[in-house]
Amino acid sequence: MADQKHLHSTLLDLDSRGYKAYLDIKGSYQFPEFTLIVDHVQGDPFASPSKLRVKIPQSVARFPQELYQSPTRSIALRDYLTREFDAAAKEISSFRGTGKSGLISIANTGQEVLERTATVINDHYLEVRFLVGLPARGRRILGRQAAEMLVVDIPDIVNSALKYPNLNGKKVKKHVETVEDAHWLRQQLPERGLVAFIANDSILPRSSGVDPTPLIKDAVPFQAPESMSVEFNCPHGGLIKGMGIPTGITLIVGGGYHGKSTLLRAMELGVYNRIPGDGREFVVTNPAAVKIRAEDGRSIAGVNISPFINQLPQNRSTTKFSTPNASGSTSMAANIIEALEAGAELLLVDEDTAATNFMIRDQPMQQLIAKDKEPITPFIDKVKQLYADYGVSTILVMGGSGDYFEVADTVIAMENFQPHNVTEKAQAIAAKHLNERIGEGGEEFGDITPRIPLGESIDPSRGRRAVKLKVRDVSEVAFGEEDIDLAAVEQIVDPAQLRSIASAIVYAKEKYLNRRRTIPEILMAIMTDIEEKGLDILTEFPQGNLAIFRHFELAAALNRLRTLKVQ
Ligand code: ADP
Ligand code: MG
């Protein structure tokens, strides 16, 4: 293997040559303390940056085994290191020429702690994958600057961010233990009969609609009502108290602007672990929780929405319902059935983003419009059957209609951003109005029919390229010639997840779409492969820009691919 000196002199020799000559540096270099690997060299200074790795033996990195010995700890430690690398790179790297010249960067991180391909750790080494904008003036290589970056700056970053003795041991420990406690709490939910837990003193509101960091000024800390208070003894943090939301049907009511949606949003994202200081570290939700909303305009491929919709005009099938342009109510029905198909155990619905005619059909309306003139069986008439038949719970924000009191097991009122248990009061009111509204949902929820997707309806190619995927942001990915719109899939938190999801669809097509496997079987097969072999199975060579996703969001992307057809 060439050494660092060799790389240094090669880079100086490349000075002022054409950009393509950078290809010469592809390969591995032995530095005194680590190996530097150049996997991919960009084509010009404006192209996506070059992909590099450092591999640091544990004799140098010196991470105590206990910090990475369980999968959860390893994810948390590696998340911490990604953030440290990011901070060091931001400090050191500077603009050094044209386009992306001078850039040193790693995967972006947000409030969540996700399994990522940016780092690998084991008893032998720590590997970190990052991007470098190889410097040029115009298309002429800046060799001296490149040498500075690769031979001076990168060892500096390794030194300050990737060696345990140089890190703040207390902060590392806190990061790992916070994540492990949250993970542990989430695992305790089923045996306590809960679907969600919100710790006291959590800060739920965010800085702004575009800034997910916690609101600092005037934030009211969360306080559980006595009658819903539960406590846990966490492995690291000790006693922790808060509000437990039981399985069944839970209604969140309260005046406008009193914090209902903020509470629901915290629970939606409670399927993920968060960084210390987020304010929602100990808000945990059943990992199979799926946010449901209306999404008119989406496409639907052969979904059995008949539990909710029947007798559409023109005799359209609702047991295999397809459309390129769903309405508010049919999109909500499909979103629910697709979530159930994928194995959801908890549905989260907010009136702010729901279709009213899907949620309720009140008593005056039942009098005016006969049941046989209304294709929709509203959610209120199926929500109990869903829990009884399939054990699927629902948490619903509904400030505008009391009809749901009758079907709710728990009613929480938000008042000045604080929860109150008003279950008894609401049930007493419901009892007075019993039998005014006619139940329209029947005894049973109805069948959930797993679909078999057709491989030929999924085409990731574009032009001469067999696979062309491009993630724009958390809400859109170009898949071959198609754009998949995921703006309504609110539990995707990082574009890196979408990158993995798009690759996983290609992987599924190649490996599992055989005209026999159903969507849930395919989802299970992919997630098992990733769990056993890692996210690297989704890419040709190791890349640092993938993050883990849930199979629900993978299903959501597949379901929104407009070309999708099912058997
Ligand atoms: P609702 O859904 O009841 O209408 P929201 O959840 O949308 O209310 O909250 C309204 C506003 O109050 C938002 O700007 C939100 O950030 C803020 N907010 C929510 N919870 C809190 C809290 N605990 N402390 C301070 N502000 C909050
Ligand atoms: Mg709201």
PDB file of N, CA, C and O in Angstrom, residues 345-373:
ATOM      1  N   GLU A 345     -49.578  -0.905  14.269  1.00  0.00           N
ATOM      2  CA  GLU A 345     -50.257  -1.247  15.519  1.00  0.00           C
ATOM      3  C   GLU A 345     -50.909  -0.033  16.165  1.00  0.00           C
ATOM      4  O   GLU A 345     -51.648  -0.145  17.136  1.00  0.00           O
ATOM      5  N   LEU A 346     -50.556   1.147  15.638  1.00  0.00           N
ATOM      6  CA  LEU A 346     -51.100   2.384  16.199  1.00  0.00           C
ATOM      7  C   LEU A 346     -51.247   3.392  15.062  1.00  0.00           C
ATOM      8  O   LEU A 346     -50.309   3.628  14.304  1.00  0.00           O
ATOM      9  N   LEU A 347     -52.449   3.972  14.936  1.00  0.00           N
ATOM     10  CA  LEU A 347     -52.676   5.016  13.947  1.00  0.00           C
ATOM     11  C   LEU A 347     -52.735   6.364  14.657  1.00  0.00           C
ATOM     12  O   LEU A 347     -53.331   6.479  15.727  1.00  0.00           O
ATOM     13  N   LEU A 348     -52.108   7.365  14.051  1.00  0.00           N
ATOM     14  CA  LEU A 348     -52.107   8.715  14.612  1.00  0.00           C
ATOM     15  C   LEU A 348     -52.767   9.634  13.602  1.00  0.00           C
ATOM     16  O   LEU A 348     -52.339   9.705  12.447  1.00  0.00           O
ATOM     17  N   VAL A 349     -53.821  10.312  14.033  1.00  0.00           N
ATOM     18  CA  VAL A 349     -54.586  11.149  13.112  1.00  0.00           C
ATOM     19  C   VAL A 349     -54.774  12.533  13.726  1.00  0.00           C
ATOM     20  O   VAL A 349     -55.109  12.653  14.903  1.00  0.00           O
ATOM     21  N   ASP A 350     -54.575  13.561  12.942  1.00  0.00           N
ATOM     22  CA  ASP A 350     -54.788  14.939  13.397  1.00  0.00           C
ATOM     23  C   ASP A 350     -55.876  15.574  12.544  1.00  0.00           C
ATOM     24  O   ASP A 350     -55.784  15.562  11.310  1.00  0.00           O
ATOM     25  N   GLU A 351     -56.872  16.155  13.207  1.00  0.00           N
ATOM     26  CA  GLU A 351     -57.959  16.802  12.464  1.00  0.00           C
ATOM     27  C   GLU A 351     -57.429  17.838  11.469  1.00  0.00           C
ATOM     28  O   GLU A 351     -58.028  18.075  10.433  1.00  0.00           O
ATOM     29  N   ASP A 352     -56.260  18.452  11.808  1.00  0.00           N
ATOM     30  CA  ASP A 352     -55.711  19.497  10.924  1.00  0.00           C
ATOM     31  C   ASP A 352     -55.418  18.973   9.519  1.00  0.00           C
ATOM     32  O   ASP A 352     -55.431  19.729   8.554  1.00  0.00           O
ATOM     33  N   THR A 353     -55.109  17.686   9.424  1.00  0.00           N
ATOM     34  CA  THR A 353     -54.721  17.119   8.122  1.00  0.00           C
ATOM     35  C   THR A 353     -55.616  15.950   7.719  1.00  0.00           C
ATOM     36  O   THR A 353     -55.227  15.117   6.905  1.00  0.00           O
ATOM     37  N   ALA A 354     -56.798  15.871   8.306  1.00  0.00           N
ATOM     38  CA  ALA A 354     -57.720  14.779   7.965  1.00  0.00           C
ATOM     39  C   ALA A 354     -58.855  15.309   7.083  1.00  0.00           C
ATOM     40  O   ALA A 354     -59.133  16.501   7.070  1.00  0.00           O
ATOM     41  N   ALA A 355     -59.486  14.393   6.361  1.00  0.00           N
ATOM     42  CA  ALA A 355     -60.652  14.761   5.554  1.00  0.00           C
ATOM     43  C   ALA A 355     -61.890  14.638   6.452  1.00  0.00           C
ATOM     44  O   ALA A 355     -62.188  13.558   6.956  1.00  0.00           O
ATOM     45  N   THR A 356     -62.609  15.727   6.634  1.00  0.00           N
ATOM     46  CA  THR A 356     -63.747  15.737   7.563  1.00  0.00           C
ATOM     47  C   THR A 356     -64.760  14.651   7.229  1.00  0.00           C
ATOM     48  O   THR A 356     -65.240  13.943   8.112  1.00  0.00           O
ATOM     49  N   ASN A 357     -65.084  14.489   5.936  1.00  0.00           N
ATOM     50  CA  ASN A 357     -66.120  13.507   5.586  1.00  0.00           C
ATOM     51  C   ASN A 357     -65.662  12.073   5.802  1.00  0.00           C
ATOM     52  O   ASN A 357     -66.461  11.153   5.849  1.00  0.00           O
ATOM     53  N   PHE A 358     -64.331  11.874   5.950  1.00  0.00           N
ATOM     54  CA  PHE A 358     -63.841  10.539   6.290  1.00  0.00           C
ATOM     55  C   PHE A 358     -63.915  10.323   7.802  1.00  0.00           C
ATOM     56  O   PHE A 358     -64.109   9.202   8.263  1.00  0.00           O
ATOM     57  N   MET A 359     -63.792  11.389   8.564  1.00  0.00           N
ATOM     58  CA  MET A 359     -63.731  11.261  10.021  1.00  0.00           C
ATOM     59  C   MET A 359     -65.109  11.146  10.659  1.00  0.00           C
ATOM     60  O   MET A 359     -65.297  10.360  11.580  1.00  0.00           O
ATOM     61  N   ILE A 360     -66.069  11.969  10.206  1.00  0.00           N
ATOM     62  CA  ILE A 360     -67.388  11.970  10.852  1.00  0.00           C
ATOM     63  C   ILE A 360     -68.536  12.108   9.847  1.00  0.00           C
ATOM     64  O   ILE A 360     -68.356  12.587   8.720  1.00  0.00           O
ATOM     65  N   ARG A 361     -69.671  11.657  10.287  1.00  0.00           N
ATOM     66  CA  ARG A 361     -70.931  11.880   9.582  1.00  0.00           C
ATOM     67  C   ARG A 361     -71.932  12.040  10.711  1.00  0.00           C
ATOM     68  O   ARG A 361     -72.318  11.054  11.360  1.00  0.00           O
ATOM     69  N   ASP A 362     -72.286  13.281  11.005  1.00  0.00           N
ATOM     70  CA  ASP A 362     -73.043  13.490  12.242  1.00  0.00           C
ATOM     71  C   ASP A 362     -74.527  13.196  12.058  1.00  0.00           C
ATOM     72  O   ASP A 362     -74.991  12.876  10.959  1.00  0.00           O
ATOM     73  N   GLN A 363     -75.243  13.293  13.152  1.00  0.00           N
ATOM     74  CA  GLN A 363     -76.632  12.832  13.161  1.00  0.00           C
ATOM     75  C   GLN A 363     -77.525  13.629  12.206  1.00  0.00           C
ATOM     76  O   GLN A 363     -78.284  13.029  11.437  1.00  0.00           O
ATOM     77  N   PRO A 364     -77.442  14.983  12.164  1.00  0.00           N
ATOM     78  CA  PRO A 364     -78.259  15.704  11.186  1.00  0.00           C
ATOM     79  C   PRO A 364     -77.960  15.257   9.752  1.00  0.00           C
ATOM     80  O   PRO A 364     -78.875  15.131   8.924  1.00  0.00           O
ATOM     81  N   MET A 365     -76.672  14.992   9.479  1.00  0.00           N
ATOM     82  CA  MET A 365     -76.321  14.571   8.116  1.00  0.00           C
ATOM     83  C   MET A 365     -76.874  13.179   7.823  1.00  0.00           C
ATOM     84  O   MET A 365     -77.323  12.893   6.713  1.00  0.00           O
ATOM     85  N   GLN A 366     -76.869  12.294   8.830  1.00  0.00           N
ATOM     86  CA  GLN A 366     -77.450  10.963   8.634  1.00  0.00           C
ATOM     87  C   GLN A 366     -78.930  11.071   8.287  1.00  0.00           C
ATOM     88  O   GLN A 366     -79.463  10.280   7.514  1.00  0.00           O
ATOM     89  N   GLN A 367     -79.606  12.093   8.867  1.00  0.00           N
ATOM     90  CA  GLN A 367     -81.036  12.279   8.567  1.00  0.00           C
ATOM     91  C   GLN A 367     -81.254  12.795   7.156  1.00  0.00           C
ATOM     92  O   GLN A 367     -82.189  12.390   6.470  1.00  0.00           O
ATOM     93  N   LEU A 368     -80.352  13.665   6.745  1.00  0.00           N
ATOM     94  CA  LEU A 368     -80.536  14.303   5.441  1.00  0.00           C
ATOM     95  C   LEU A 368     -80.124  13.394   4.278  1.00  0.00           C
ATOM     96  O   LEU A 368     -80.845  13.261   3.298  1.00  0.00           O
ATOM     97  N   ILE A 369     -78.945  12.775   4.424  1.00  0.00           N
ATOM     98  CA  ILE A 369     -78.428  11.931   3.339  1.00  0.00           C
ATOM     99  C   ILE A 369     -78.463  10.474   3.801  1.00  0.00           C
ATOM    100  O   ILE A 369     -77.756  10.094   4.734  1.00  0.00           O
ATOM    101  N   ALA A 370     -79.271   9.660   3.167  1.00  0.00           N
ATOM    102  CA  ALA A 370     -79.407   8.263   3.574  1.00  0.00           C
ATOM    103  C   ALA A 370     -78.095   7.527   3.379  1.00  0.00           C
ATOM    104  O   ALA A 370     -77.285   7.888   2.532  1.00  0.00           O
ATOM    105  N   LYS A 371     -77.888   6.473   4.212  1.00  0.00           N
ATOM    106  CA  LYS A 371     -76.649   5.689   4.172  1.00  0.00           C
ATOM    107  C   LYS A 371     -76.371   5.174   2.762  1.00  0.00           C
ATOM    108  O   LYS A 371     -75.221   5.130   2.319  1.00  0.00           O
ATOM    109  N   ASP A 372     -77.409   4.749   2.046  1.00  0.00           N
ATOM    110  CA  ASP A 372     -77.147   4.157   0.726  1.00  0.00           C
ATOM    111  C   ASP A 372     -76.771   5.198  -0.337  1.00  0.00           C
ATOM    112  O   ASP A 372     -76.462   4.859  -1.462  1.00  0.00           O
ATOM    113  N   LYS A 373     -76.789   6.474   0.038  1.00  0.00           N
ATOM    114  CA  LYS A 373     -76.331   7.526  -0.888  1.00  0.00           C
ATOM    115  C   LYS A 373     -74.931   8.027  -0.545  1.00  0.00           C
ATOM    116  O   LYS A 373     -74.429   8.965  -1.148  1.00  0.00           O
TER     117      LYS A 373
END
